[in-house]
Tab-separated table of C-alpha atoms and ligand atoms in Angstrom:
chain	number	residue	atom	x	y	z
A	1	UNK	CA	24.451	2.481	7.247
A	2	UNK	CA	25.179	0.318	4.185
A	3	UNK	CA	22.304	-1.987	3.346
A	4	UNK	CA	22.407	-4.612	0.615
A	5	UNK	CA	19.493	-6.513	-0.822
A	6	UNK	CA	18.118	-7.876	-4.058
A	7	UNK	CA	15.719	-5.555	-5.818
A	8	UNK	CA	13.716	-6.971	-8.700
A	9	UNK	CA	16.378	-9.672	-9.154
A	10	UNK	CA	19.293	-7.228	-9.113
A	11	UNK	CA	21.793	-6.940	-6.253
A	12	UNK	CA	21.847	-3.430	-4.811
A	13	UNK	CA	23.616	-1.622	-1.964
A	14	UNK	CA	22.706	1.774	-0.554
A	15	UNK	CA	23.947	3.994	2.213
A	16	UNK	CA	20.804	4.927	4.050
A	17	UNK	CA	19.239	5.587	7.458
A	18	UNK	CA	18.281	2.023	8.482
A	19	UNK	CA	15.001	3.364	9.905
A	20	UNK	CA	13.964	5.023	6.651
A	21	UNK	CA	10.695	3.503	5.532
A	22	UNK	CA	11.153	0.814	2.904
A	23	UNK	CA	8.478	2.579	0.828
A	24	UNK	CA	10.553	5.787	0.773
A	25	UNK	CA	13.717	3.866	-0.081
A	26	UNK	CA	12.001	2.375	-3.121
A	27	UNK	CA	10.434	5.623	-4.244
A	28	UNK	CA	13.228	8.084	-3.422
A	29	UNK	CA	16.452	6.096	-3.654
A	30	UNK	CA	15.443	3.857	-6.555
A	31	UNK	CA	12.814	5.969	-8.266
A	32	UNK	CA	10.403	3.035	-8.263
A	33	UNK	CA	7.117	4.906	-8.081
A	34	UNK	CA	4.771	1.939	-8.421
A	35	UNK	CA	4.219	1.347	-4.716
A	36	UNK	CA	2.098	4.234	-3.423
A	37	UNK	CA	1.488	5.854	-0.094
A	38	UNK	CA	-2.046	6.365	1.021
A	39	UNK	CA	-2.684	5.684	4.711
A	40	UNK	CA	0.963	5.217	5.704
A	41	UNK	CA	-0.167	2.957	8.554
A	42	UNK	CA	-0.519	-0.525	7.118
A	43	UNK	CA	-4.267	-0.292	6.582
A	44	UNK	CA	-4.772	0.135	2.851
A	45	UNK	CA	-2.148	-1.920	0.988
A	46	UNK	CA	-1.304	0.767	-1.611
A	47	UNK	CA	2.381	0.257	-0.749
A	48	UNK	CA	2.430	-3.540	-1.060
A	49	UNK	CA	5.645	-5.203	-2.266
A	50	UNK	CA	7.048	-8.720	-1.919
A	51	UNK	CA	9.688	-9.325	0.723
A	52	UNK	CA	11.314	-12.735	0.308
A	53	UNK	CA	8.387	-13.636	-1.881
A	54	UNK	CA	5.652	-12.655	0.582
A	55	UNK	CA	3.442	-9.565	0.414
A	56	UNK	CA	4.060	-6.801	2.982
A	57	UNK	CA	3.077	-3.173	3.451
A	58	UNK	CA	6.300	-1.264	2.821
A	59	UNK	CA	5.084	1.884	4.621
A	60	UNK	CA	5.479	0.272	8.043
A	61	UNK	CA	8.731	-1.532	7.301
A	62	UNK	CA	12.183	-0.024	7.531
A	63	UNK	CA	15.176	-0.177	5.207
A	64	UNK	CA	16.839	-2.574	7.657
A	65	UNK	CA	14.038	-5.105	7.146
A	66	UNK	CA	15.186	-5.530	3.539
A	67	UNK	CA	18.799	-6.287	4.380
A	68	UNK	CA	19.979	-9.535	2.806
A	69	UNK	CA	16.495	-10.178	1.476
A	70	UNK	CA	14.725	-10.097	-1.848
A	71	UNK	CA	12.392	-7.220	-2.639
A	72	UNK	CA	10.079	-7.314	-5.645
A	73	UNK	CA	7.892	-4.415	-6.711
A	74	UNK	CA	5.155	-4.019	-9.287
A	75	UNK	CA	7.832	-2.854	-11.753
A	76	UNK	CA	9.724	-6.154	-11.510
A	77	UNK	CA	6.755	-8.474	-11.167
A	78	UNK	CA	4.894	-7.047	-14.166
A	79	UNK	CA	7.778	-8.144	-16.395
A	80	UNK	CA	7.406	-11.815	-15.466
A	81	UNK	CA	5.231	-14.171	-17.481
A	82	UNK	CA	2.691	-14.586	-14.692
A	83	UNK	CA	2.808	-10.857	-13.988
A	84	UNK	CA	1.912	-10.089	-17.589
A	85	UNK	CA	-0.916	-12.614	-17.535
A	86	UNK	CA	-2.416	-11.014	-14.423
A	87	UNK	CA	-1.955	-7.515	-15.841
A	88	UNK	CA	-3.953	-8.565	-18.919
A	89	UNK	CA	-6.743	-9.950	-16.740
A	90	UNK	CA	-7.057	-6.657	-14.813
A	91	UNK	CA	-7.142	-4.916	-18.156
A	92	UNK	CA	-9.802	-7.103	-19.738
A	93	UNK	CA	-12.178	-6.980	-16.786
A	94	UNK	CA	-11.820	-3.195	-16.455
A	95	UNK	CA	-10.767	-3.638	-12.849
A	96	UNK	CA	-8.784	-0.420	-12.693
A	97	UNK	CA	-10.353	3.018	-12.400
A	98	UNK	CA	-8.189	5.742	-10.847
A	99	UNK	CA	-5.456	3.120	-10.472
A	100	UNK	CA	-4.022	4.291	-7.179
A	101	UNK	CA	-4.683	0.974	-5.465
A	102	UNK	CA	-3.679	-1.126	-8.456
A	103	UNK	CA	0.025	-1.778	-7.727
A	104	UNK	CA	-0.940	-3.097	-4.298
A	105	UNK	CA	-3.764	-5.285	-5.582
A	106	UNK	CA	-1.503	-6.499	-8.351
A	107	UNK	CA	1.226	-7.637	-5.940
A	108	UNK	CA	-1.268	-9.369	-3.614
A	109	UNK	CA	-2.974	-11.022	-6.587
A	110	UNK	CA	0.337	-12.186	-7.999
A	111	UNK	CA	1.245	-13.776	-4.677
A	112	UNK	CA	-2.106	-15.541	-4.493
A	113	UNK	CA	-2.081	-16.852	-8.058
A	114	UNK	CA	1.523	-17.969	-7.725
A	115	UNK	CA	1.293	-19.717	-4.348
A	116	UNK	CA	-2.288	-21.007	-4.425
A	117	UNK	CA	-4.129	-20.134	-7.592
A	118	UNK	CA	-7.375	-21.925	-6.789
A	119	UNK	CA	-10.338	-20.253	-8.459
A	120	UNK	CA	-12.153	-19.801	-5.172
A	121	UNK	CA	-13.823	-16.473	-4.463
A	122	UNK	CA	-13.625	-16.735	-0.659
A	123	UNK	CA	-9.912	-17.501	-0.774
A	124	UNK	CA	-9.302	-14.654	-3.197
A	125	UNK	CA	-11.222	-12.239	-0.992
A	126	UNK	CA	-9.142	-13.252	1.982
A	127	UNK	CA	-5.895	-12.944	0.009
A	128	UNK	CA	-6.824	-9.397	-1.020
A	129	UNK	CA	-8.257	-8.362	2.342
A	130	UNK	CA	-5.270	-6.128	3.138
A	131	UNK	CA	-5.907	-3.963	0.077
A	132	UNK	CA	-8.473	-1.196	-0.168
A	133	UNK	CA	-9.980	0.329	-3.314
A	134	UNK	CA	-12.132	3.447	-3.201
A	135	UNK	CA	-13.400	3.235	-6.764
A	136	UNK	CA	-14.359	-0.140	-8.135
A	137	UNK	CA	-16.431	-1.845	-5.477
A	138	UNK	CA	-14.077	-4.837	-5.676
A	139	UNK	CA	-16.227	-7.115	-7.843
A	140	UNK	CA	-14.229	-6.452	-10.966
A	141	UNK	CA	-10.983	-6.900	-9.120
A	142	UNK	CA	-12.138	-10.304	-7.866
A	143	UNK	CA	-13.255	-11.133	-11.405
A	144	UNK	CA	-9.785	-10.419	-12.752
A	145	UNK	CA	-8.116	-12.629	-10.187
A	146	UNK	CA	-10.634	-15.413	-10.879
A	147	UNK	CA	-9.790	-15.081	-14.561
A	148	UNK	CA	-6.057	-15.114	-13.791
A	149	UNK	CA	-6.467	-18.322	-11.792
A	150	UNK	CA	-8.271	-19.929	-14.701
A	151	UNK	CA	-5.680	-18.904	-17.262
A	152	UNK	CA	-2.605	-19.707	-15.232
A	153	UNK	CA	-3.663	-23.315	-14.712
B	1	UNK	CA	18.356	8.622	18.484
B	2	UNK	CA	20.593	5.636	18.022
B	3	UNK	CA	20.250	2.579	15.829
B	4	UNK	CA	22.040	-0.614	16.700
B	5	UNK	CA	22.114	-3.935	14.943
B	6	UNK	CA	23.568	-6.529	17.319
B	7	UNK	CA	26.101	-8.977	15.893
B	8	UNK	CA	24.555	-11.905	17.705
B	9	UNK	CA	22.354	-12.726	20.650
B	10	UNK	CA	25.079	-12.253	23.289
B	11	UNK	CA	25.910	-8.886	21.810
B	12	UNK	CA	22.200	-8.022	22.089
B	13	UNK	CA	22.200	-8.858	25.815
B	14	UNK	CA	25.299	-6.677	26.300
B	15	UNK	CA	23.663	-3.790	24.454
B	16	UNK	CA	20.359	-3.830	26.324
B	17	UNK	CA	22.288	-4.040	29.562
B	18	UNK	CA	23.958	-0.719	28.738
B	19	UNK	CA	21.298	1.434	27.117
B	20	UNK	CA	18.581	3.173	29.044
B	21	UNK	CA	15.426	3.904	27.061
B	22	UNK	CA	15.118	1.591	24.153
B	23	UNK	CA	12.854	-0.076	21.687
B	24	UNK	CA	13.480	-3.441	20.196
B	25	UNK	CA	12.575	-3.449	16.522
B	26	UNK	CA	11.019	-6.739	15.437
B	27	UNK	CA	8.420	-6.541	12.652
B	28	UNK	CA	8.010	-2.817	13.228
B	29	UNK	CA	4.245	-2.827	12.647
B	30	UNK	CA	3.525	-1.208	16.001
B	31	UNK	CA	6.683	0.875	16.406
B	32	UNK	CA	6.525	2.499	12.978
B	33	UNK	CA	2.938	3.599	13.473
B	34	UNK	CA	3.861	4.940	16.925
B	35	UNK	CA	6.813	6.856	15.454
B	36	UNK	CA	4.619	8.263	12.688
B	37	UNK	CA	2.045	9.473	15.192
B	38	UNK	CA	4.633	11.014	17.495
B	39	UNK	CA	3.918	8.590	20.358
B	40	UNK	CA	7.569	7.553	20.240
B	41	UNK	CA	10.147	10.325	19.748
B	42	UNK	CA	13.883	9.982	19.228
B	43	UNK	CA	13.977	6.356	20.254
B	44	UNK	CA	17.055	4.223	20.678
B	45	UNK	CA	16.295	1.359	18.348
B	46	UNK	CA	17.815	-2.083	18.615
B	47	UNK	CA	17.055	-4.353	15.708
B	48	UNK	CA	16.341	-7.983	16.596
B	49	UNK	CA	14.576	-9.455	13.566
B	50	UNK	CA	17.767	-10.915	12.071
B	51	UNK	CA	18.769	-12.996	15.102
B	52	UNK	CA	18.273	-16.677	14.254
B	53	UNK	CA	18.056	-17.703	17.918
B	54	UNK	CA	14.867	-15.673	18.326
B	55	UNK	CA	12.908	-17.088	15.445
B	56	UNK	CA	11.315	-20.400	14.513
B	57	UNK	CA	9.098	-23.072	16.012
B	58	UNK	CA	10.366	-26.272	17.612
B	59	UNK	CA	9.251	-29.183	19.724
B	60	UNK	CA	11.201	-29.884	22.875
B	61	UNK	CA	10.106	-32.736	25.130
B	62	UNK	CA	6.539	-31.904	26.137
B	63	UNK	CA	6.596	-28.317	24.915
B	64	UNK	CA	6.254	-26.266	21.774
B	65	UNK	CA	8.685	-23.360	21.684
B	66	UNK	CA	7.870	-20.370	19.516
B	67	UNK	CA	10.698	-17.875	18.985
B	68	UNK	CA	9.626	-14.330	19.804
B	69	UNK	CA	10.337	-12.884	16.356
B	70	UNK	CA	8.403	-15.605	14.527
B	71	UNK	CA	5.872	-13.949	12.231
B	72	UNK	CA	2.177	-14.748	12.395
B	73	UNK	CA	2.378	-16.052	8.849
B	74	UNK	CA	5.026	-18.598	9.863
B	75	UNK	CA	2.943	-19.582	12.895
B	76	UNK	CA	-0.220	-20.061	10.833
B	77	UNK	CA	1.728	-22.089	8.241
B	78	UNK	CA	3.570	-24.224	10.823
B	79	UNK	CA	2.815	-27.956	10.738
B	80	UNK	CA	3.870	-28.323	14.363
B	81	UNK	CA	1.351	-25.705	15.460
B	82	UNK	CA	-1.414	-27.121	13.279
B	83	UNK	CA	-0.861	-30.598	14.667
B	84	UNK	CA	-0.451	-29.859	18.375
B	85	UNK	CA	-2.185	-26.547	19.018
B	86	UNK	CA	-4.821	-26.147	16.298
B	87	UNK	CA	-6.500	-23.383	18.315
B	88	UNK	CA	-3.561	-21.085	17.540
B	89	UNK	CA	-3.646	-22.045	13.884
B	90	UNK	CA	-7.360	-21.469	13.417
B	91	UNK	CA	-7.827	-18.386	15.549
B	92	UNK	CA	-4.984	-16.400	13.996
B	93	UNK	CA	-6.314	-16.786	10.444
B	94	UNK	CA	-8.091	-13.462	10.714
B	95	UNK	CA	-5.257	-11.577	12.381
B	96	UNK	CA	-5.100	-8.113	10.780
B	97	UNK	CA	-4.570	-8.816	7.070
B	98	UNK	CA	-2.386	-11.210	5.102
B	99	UNK	CA	0.012	-8.301	4.525
B	100	UNK	CA	0.401	-7.649	8.248
B	101	UNK	CA	0.708	-11.352	9.078
B	102	UNK	CA	3.955	-11.511	7.127
B	103	UNK	CA	5.631	-8.775	9.196
B	104	UNK	CA	3.948	-8.822	12.616
B	105	UNK	CA	5.670	-10.992	15.218
B	106	UNK	CA	4.243	-12.865	18.178
B	107	UNK	CA	6.765	-11.345	20.622
B	108	UNK	CA	5.918	-7.845	19.384
B	109	UNK	CA	2.211	-8.486	19.875
B	110	UNK	CA	2.762	-9.571	23.488
B	111	UNK	CA	5.383	-6.952	24.394
B	112	UNK	CA	3.408	-4.104	22.868
B	113	UNK	CA	0.651	-5.361	25.151
B	114	UNK	CA	-2.361	-3.644	23.650
B	115	UNK	CA	-5.674	-4.549	25.362
B	116	UNK	CA	-6.793	-5.745	21.927
B	117	UNK	CA	-3.694	-7.816	21.115
B	118	UNK	CA	-5.112	-10.900	19.462
B	119	UNK	CA	-2.649	-13.572	20.456
B	120	UNK	CA	-2.726	-12.863	24.190
B	121	UNK	CA	-6.191	-14.267	25.112
B	122	UNK	CA	-5.457	-17.352	23.024
B	123	UNK	CA	-2.159	-17.977	24.802
B	124	UNK	CA	-3.714	-17.207	28.189
B	125	UNK	CA	-6.367	-19.877	27.683
B	126	UNK	CA	-3.576	-22.305	26.770
B	127	UNK	CA	-1.640	-21.558	30.001
B	128	UNK	CA	1.346	-20.338	27.969
B	129	UNK	CA	4.625	-19.213	29.502
B	130	UNK	CA	7.192	-16.707	28.303
B	131	UNK	CA	10.928	-17.142	28.460
B	132	UNK	CA	12.457	-13.802	29.383
B	133	UNK	CA	16.222	-13.374	29.218
B	134	UNK	CA	18.877	-10.847	30.126
B	135	UNK	CA	22.670	-10.926	30.014
B	136	UNK	CA	22.787	-12.749	33.325
B	137	UNK	CA	19.952	-15.222	33.218
B	138	UNK	CA	16.701	-16.501	31.754
B	139	UNK	CA	13.436	-16.960	33.612
B	140	UNK	CA	10.038	-18.377	32.785
B	141	UNK	CA	6.940	-16.339	33.539
B	142	UNK	CA	3.362	-17.461	33.066
B	143	UNK	CA	1.665	-15.103	30.634
B	144	UNK	CA	-1.122	-14.599	33.210
B	145	UNK	CA	1.506	-13.020	35.493
B	146	UNK	CA	3.238	-10.950	32.808
B	147	UNK	CA	1.069	-7.822	32.692
B	148	UNK	CA	0.720	-5.482	35.623
B	149	UNK	CA	-1.172	-2.557	34.071
B	150	UNK	CA	-2.034	-0.793	30.837
B	151	UNK	CA	0.950	-1.594	28.597
B	152	UNK	CA	2.981	-2.403	31.704
B	153	UNK	CA	4.682	-5.717	32.324
B	154	UNK	CA	7.209	-7.418	34.586
B	155	UNK	CA	10.135	-7.174	32.142
B	156	UNK	CA	12.977	-4.842	33.006
B	157	UNK	CA	14.813	-2.730	30.513
B	158	UNK	CA	17.691	-5.209	30.162
B	159	UNK	CA	15.401	-8.137	29.363
B	160	UNK	CA	13.510	-9.348	26.335
B	161	UNK	CA	11.051	-12.082	25.465
B	162	UNK	CA	12.963	-14.887	23.769
B	163	UNK	CA	10.353	-17.650	23.538
B	164	UNK	CA	6.713	-18.438	24.008
B	165	UNK	CA	6.213	-21.858	25.559
B	166	UNK	CA	3.014	-23.890	25.201
B	167	UNK	CA	2.576	-27.449	26.491
B	168	UNK	CA	2.173	-29.926	23.628
B	169	UNK	CA	-0.950	-31.339	25.209
B	170	UNK	CA	-2.365	-27.927	26.188
B	171	UNK	CA	-5.566	-28.506	24.252
B	172	UNK	CA	-5.658	-32.306	24.249
B	173	UNK	CA	-9.087	-33.631	25.284
B	174	UNK	CA	-10.449	-30.072	25.304
B	175	UNK	CA	-12.990	-28.430	23.064
B	176	UNK	CA	-11.764	-25.013	22.010
B	177	UNK	CA	-13.437	-21.751	21.158
B	178	UNK	CA	-12.340	-18.394	19.769
B	179	UNK	CA	-14.433	-15.444	18.803
B	180	UNK	CA	-13.674	-11.816	18.013
B	181	UNK	CA	-16.632	-9.456	17.894
B	182	UNK	CA	-16.634	-6.035	16.298
B	183	UNK	CA	-13.905	-4.414	14.333
B	184	UNK	CA	-10.533	-3.216	15.429
B	185	UNK	CA	-10.591	-0.043	13.398
B	186	UNK	CA	-13.958	1.341	14.122
B	187	UNK	CA	-13.943	2.455	17.707
B	188	UNK	CA	-17.686	2.933	17.747
B	189	UNK	CA	-18.261	-0.776	17.650
B	190	UNK	CA	-17.565	-2.750	20.783
B	191	UNK	CA	-14.923	-5.350	20.401
B	192	UNK	CA	-14.553	-8.347	22.597
B	193	UNK	CA	-12.249	-11.251	21.942
B	194	UNK	CA	-12.634	-14.459	23.860
B	195	UNK	CA	-10.676	-17.703	23.839
B	196	UNK	CA	-11.826	-20.787	25.695
B	197	UNK	CA	-11.074	-24.433	26.417
B	198	UNK	CA	-13.515	-26.824	28.051
B	199	UNK	CA	-13.626	-30.445	29.074
B	200	UNK	CA	-17.070	-31.973	29.523
B	201	UNK	CA	-17.858	-35.395	31.023
B	202	UNK	CA	-21.415	-36.670	31.443
B	203	UNK	CA	-22.693	-33.147	30.752
B	204	UNK	CA	-20.641	-31.803	33.626
B	205	UNK	CA	-18.066	-29.139	32.833
B	206	UNK	CA	-15.013	-30.711	34.417
B	207	UNK	CA	-12.575	-28.014	33.392
B	208	UNK	CA	-12.834	-24.634	31.720
B	209	UNK	CA	-10.334	-21.931	30.799
B	210	UNK	CA	-11.541	-18.549	29.588
B	211	UNK	CA	-9.573	-15.476	28.574
B	212	UNK	CA	-10.818	-12.158	27.222
B	213	UNK	CA	-9.269	-9.275	25.342
B	214	UNK	CA	-10.435	-5.669	24.940
B	215	UNK	CA	-12.337	-5.524	28.219
B	216	UNK	CA	-9.368	-4.738	30.465
B	217	UNK	CA	-6.232	-2.647	30.438
B	218	UNK	CA	-4.704	-5.937	29.322
B	219	UNK	CA	-6.161	-9.302	28.264
B	220	UNK	CA	-6.988	-11.458	31.226
B	221	UNK	CA	-8.038	-14.932	32.378
B	222	UNK	CA	-11.475	-15.088	33.989
B	223	UNK	CA	-10.550	-17.231	36.978
B	224	UNK	CA	-13.643	-16.369	39.042
B	225	UNK	CA	-15.991	-17.176	36.190
B	226	UNK	CA	-14.108	-20.421	35.579
B	227	UNK	CA	-14.381	-21.397	39.224
B	228	UNK	CA	-18.121	-20.720	39.234
B	229	UNK	CA	-18.713	-22.793	36.085
B	230	UNK	CA	-16.466	-25.708	36.929
B	231	UNK	CA	-18.227	-28.852	38.132
B	232	UNK	CA	-21.663	-27.670	36.957
B	233	UNK	CA	-23.892	-28.886	34.164
B	234	UNK	CA	-25.218	-26.345	31.709
B	235	UNK	CA	-28.655	-26.045	33.343
B	236	UNK	CA	-27.060	-25.394	36.727
B	237	UNK	CA	-25.368	-22.250	35.475
B	238	UNK	CA	-26.989	-18.901	36.232
B	239	UNK	CA	-25.729	-16.429	33.643
B	240	UNK	CA	-26.542	-13.450	35.830
B	241	UNK	CA	-23.983	-14.876	38.220
B	242	UNK	CA	-21.530	-15.272	35.340
B	243	UNK	CA	-22.035	-11.593	34.575
B	244	UNK	CA	-21.427	-10.675	38.233
B	245	UNK	CA	-18.188	-12.635	38.422
B	246	UNK	CA	-17.113	-11.213	35.087
B	247	UNK	CA	-17.558	-7.665	36.388
B	248	UNK	CA	-15.629	-8.453	39.551
B	249	UNK	CA	-12.745	-9.587	37.437
B	250	UNK	CA	-12.605	-6.668	35.096
B	251	UNK	CA	-11.526	-3.065	35.427
B	252	UNK	CA	-12.693	-1.479	32.220
B	253	UNK	CA	-10.492	0.920	30.338
B	254	UNK	CA	-11.803	4.445	30.920
B	255	UNK	CA	-12.424	5.395	27.301
B	256	UNK	CA	-14.477	2.279	26.821
B	257	UNK	CA	-16.795	2.948	29.719
B	258	UNK	CA	-19.673	4.233	27.657
B	259	UNK	CA	-20.361	0.870	26.177
B	260	UNK	CA	-19.276	-1.136	29.181
B	261	UNK	CA	-22.650	-2.770	29.790
B	262	UNK	CA	-22.894	-3.758	26.175
B	263	UNK	CA	-19.456	-5.334	26.273
B	264	UNK	CA	-20.290	-7.372	29.368
B	265	UNK	CA	-23.453	-8.514	27.679
B	266	UNK	CA	-21.587	-9.616	24.548
B	267	UNK	CA	-18.986	-11.381	26.622
B	268	UNK	CA	-21.541	-13.337	28.673
B	269	UNK	CA	-23.360	-14.305	25.485
B	270	UNK	CA	-20.125	-15.581	24.004
B	271	UNK	CA	-19.481	-17.692	27.091
B	272	UNK	CA	-23.029	-19.048	26.827
B	273	UNK	CA	-22.503	-19.877	23.149
B	274	UNK	CA	-19.300	-21.714	23.959
B	275	UNK	CA	-20.919	-23.732	26.763
B	276	UNK	CA	-23.807	-24.639	24.472
B	277	UNK	CA	-21.551	-25.956	21.724
C	1	LIG	C1	-2.926	-2.022	10.010
C	1	LIG	C2	-2.635	-2.757	11.278
C	1	LIG	C3	-3.491	-3.771	11.694
C	1	LIG	C4	-3.244	-4.468	12.867
C	1	LIG	N1	-4.117	-5.456	13.219
C	1	LIG	C5	-3.910	-6.131	14.368
C	1	LIG	C6	-4.823	-7.171	14.772
C	1	LIG	O1	-5.798	-7.517	14.084
C	1	LIG	N2	-4.600	-7.783	15.953
C	1	LIG	C7	-3.535	-7.455	16.741
C	1	LIG	O2	-3.377	-8.060	17.796
C	1	LIG	N3	-2.644	-6.511	16.369
C	1	LIG	C8	-2.805	-5.841	15.218
C	1	LIG	N4	-1.911	-4.857	14.851
C	1	LIG	C9	-0.786	-4.503	15.737
C	1	LIG	C10	0.578	-5.161	15.398
C	1	LIG	O3	0.654	-5.554	14.074
C	1	LIG	C11	0.882	-6.361	16.301
C	1	LIG	O4	0.836	-5.979	17.646
C	1	LIG	C12	2.239	-7.032	15.986
C	1	LIG	O5	2.213	-8.366	16.436
C	1	LIG	C13	3.441	-6.324	16.592
C	1	LIG	O6	4.612	-7.057	16.277
C	1	LIG	P1	5.885	-6.373	15.586
C	1	LIG	O7	6.930	-7.412	15.465
C	1	LIG	O8	5.495	-5.665	14.371
C	1	LIG	O9	6.255	-5.334	16.748
C	1	LIG	P2	7.247	-4.077	16.765
C	1	LIG	O10	6.543	-2.897	16.244
C	1	LIG	O11	8.557	-4.443	16.169
C	1	LIG	O12	7.426	-3.956	18.349
C	1	LIG	C14	6.315	-3.680	19.180
C	1	LIG	C15	6.779	-3.459	20.620
C	1	LIG	O13	7.228	-4.668	21.217
C	1	LIG	C16	8.570	-4.563	21.664
C	1	LIG	N5	9.179	-5.865	21.357
C	1	LIG	C17	9.188	-6.480	20.154
C	1	LIG	N6	9.730	-7.713	20.266
C	1	LIG	C18	10.083	-7.867	21.573
C	1	LIG	C19	10.691	-8.927	22.316
C	1	LIG	N7	11.053	-10.092	21.754
C	1	LIG	N8	10.888	-8.754	23.656
C	1	LIG	C20	10.517	-7.604	24.254
C	1	LIG	N9	9.942	-6.558	23.604
C	1	LIG	C21	9.730	-6.696	22.272
C	1	LIG	C22	9.151	-3.392	20.918
C	1	LIG	O14	10.171	-2.764	21.673
C	1	LIG	C23	7.945	-2.484	20.756
C	1	LIG	O15	7.728	-1.720	21.895
C	1	LIG	C24	-2.119	-4.147	13.662
C	1	LIG	C25	-1.235	-3.149	13.237
C	1	LIG	C26	-1.479	-2.453	12.072
C	1	LIG	C27	-0.521	-1.395	11.630
C	2	LIG	S1	0.187	3.245	2.544
C	2	LIG	FE1	0.991	1.418	3.316
C	2	LIG	S2	-0.749	0.321	3.848
C	2	LIG	FE2	-1.569	2.244	3.296
C	3	LIG	S1	-9.166	2.157	-8.672
C	3	LIG	FE1	-9.202	3.954	-7.492
C	3	LIG	S2	-8.674	3.255	-5.528
C	3	LIG	FE2	-8.887	1.464	-6.620
């Protein structure tokens, strides 16, 4: 089936099984390897992307869910001004260790800073509650988002 | 396996009238996990998430109508819901995770019918109805009458849930309560979810509505407990009796039997907490 959508601001069309997981479409058909697979069941957030501006786990969505919509991945978002600012904050606070979870945290953080942006730890924790990190213990990740909120204001 | 994307809602009714075993694909958060784990094999899939008629929240006369493919995020963000049925707004805040809230739909949560489905006890306490439609006609069914067993309901194969209907004044003059205990992912910990509405005058409980999730094969209203409590003041209530009525009303799921007593205990304590508020 032919499916058209906007991917990182570019119009794209592919001929694909409409039930193929959106995560696999991004990784296999577009070679966008930022979004990762870990649990494959919506629990860990490693595969987070934006769908029509809102964060979703792409491992439990299908290609058809993207049709006519806008998909943004870590690759696209990190090129925006706000994306760069957040990237720098993660960098400065040493919030990334193995990095496997980072694309997911980055997308969720971007959504939070963009749509709310209040420097409020409880709100930030809730916004990132769909993402899991095995390495950092979260504190540094929260620190980077706090810093991003401060700088983006 | 077949995949069909209906042109419009009438086309959808035609299609489900003609196909035997089928799954409607809304947000996909249940179906995709079931496909991955081999619980669903070679399904006929009919996509419904693009149909405008099935999504959105509106006011109509004395009712709030919630389209079945409305996402939890849109429900939580809805001004109509916040204004008229704040219980829905506040109790869904902790649904799954923000990432799931964007995809998961209210109709999918009800139709999938898990004993732990979060929205069902809330809607039960609010006396919600479902609009269920097929090619030929639409009917309204009270949610309390919708389930007939573990993941079984009164819908036939050529029907789907189109709307969830809640009276605008469903929680007017009531105090509301919602509590979820334990975690969904760790099966070792008991989980009970309870939603309640109560109306108290001169310390007397004039009206009470209680619904629980996770204790039964499907979430259920506690009519016997309600009847016992109604008309009493707090000191007149014997919580051993509440426990007895609770047990009469519940047929625990077999794999949860080991911690059955504990679950009853938690549930009675939650009812006590609510009545004390
Ligand atoms: C990581 C994770 C966490 C979760 N956490 C929670 C949680 O905290 N609480 C909770 O309650 N649930 C939770 N869920 C379960 C799930 O997200 C919800 O049940 C969700 O609301 C299902 O909606 P959907 O649109 O994704 O359903 P789908 O997967 O699209 O469909 C589910 C079922 O409903 C049927 N269906 C869908 N729409 C209709 C309709 N309009 N009429 C008739 N049948 C229909 C489909 O045929 C299918 O059988 C979780 C799931 C995951 C993966
Ligand atoms: S891989 Fe998608 S949520 Fe874990
Ligand atoms: S840095 Fe390793 S999982 Fe988060």
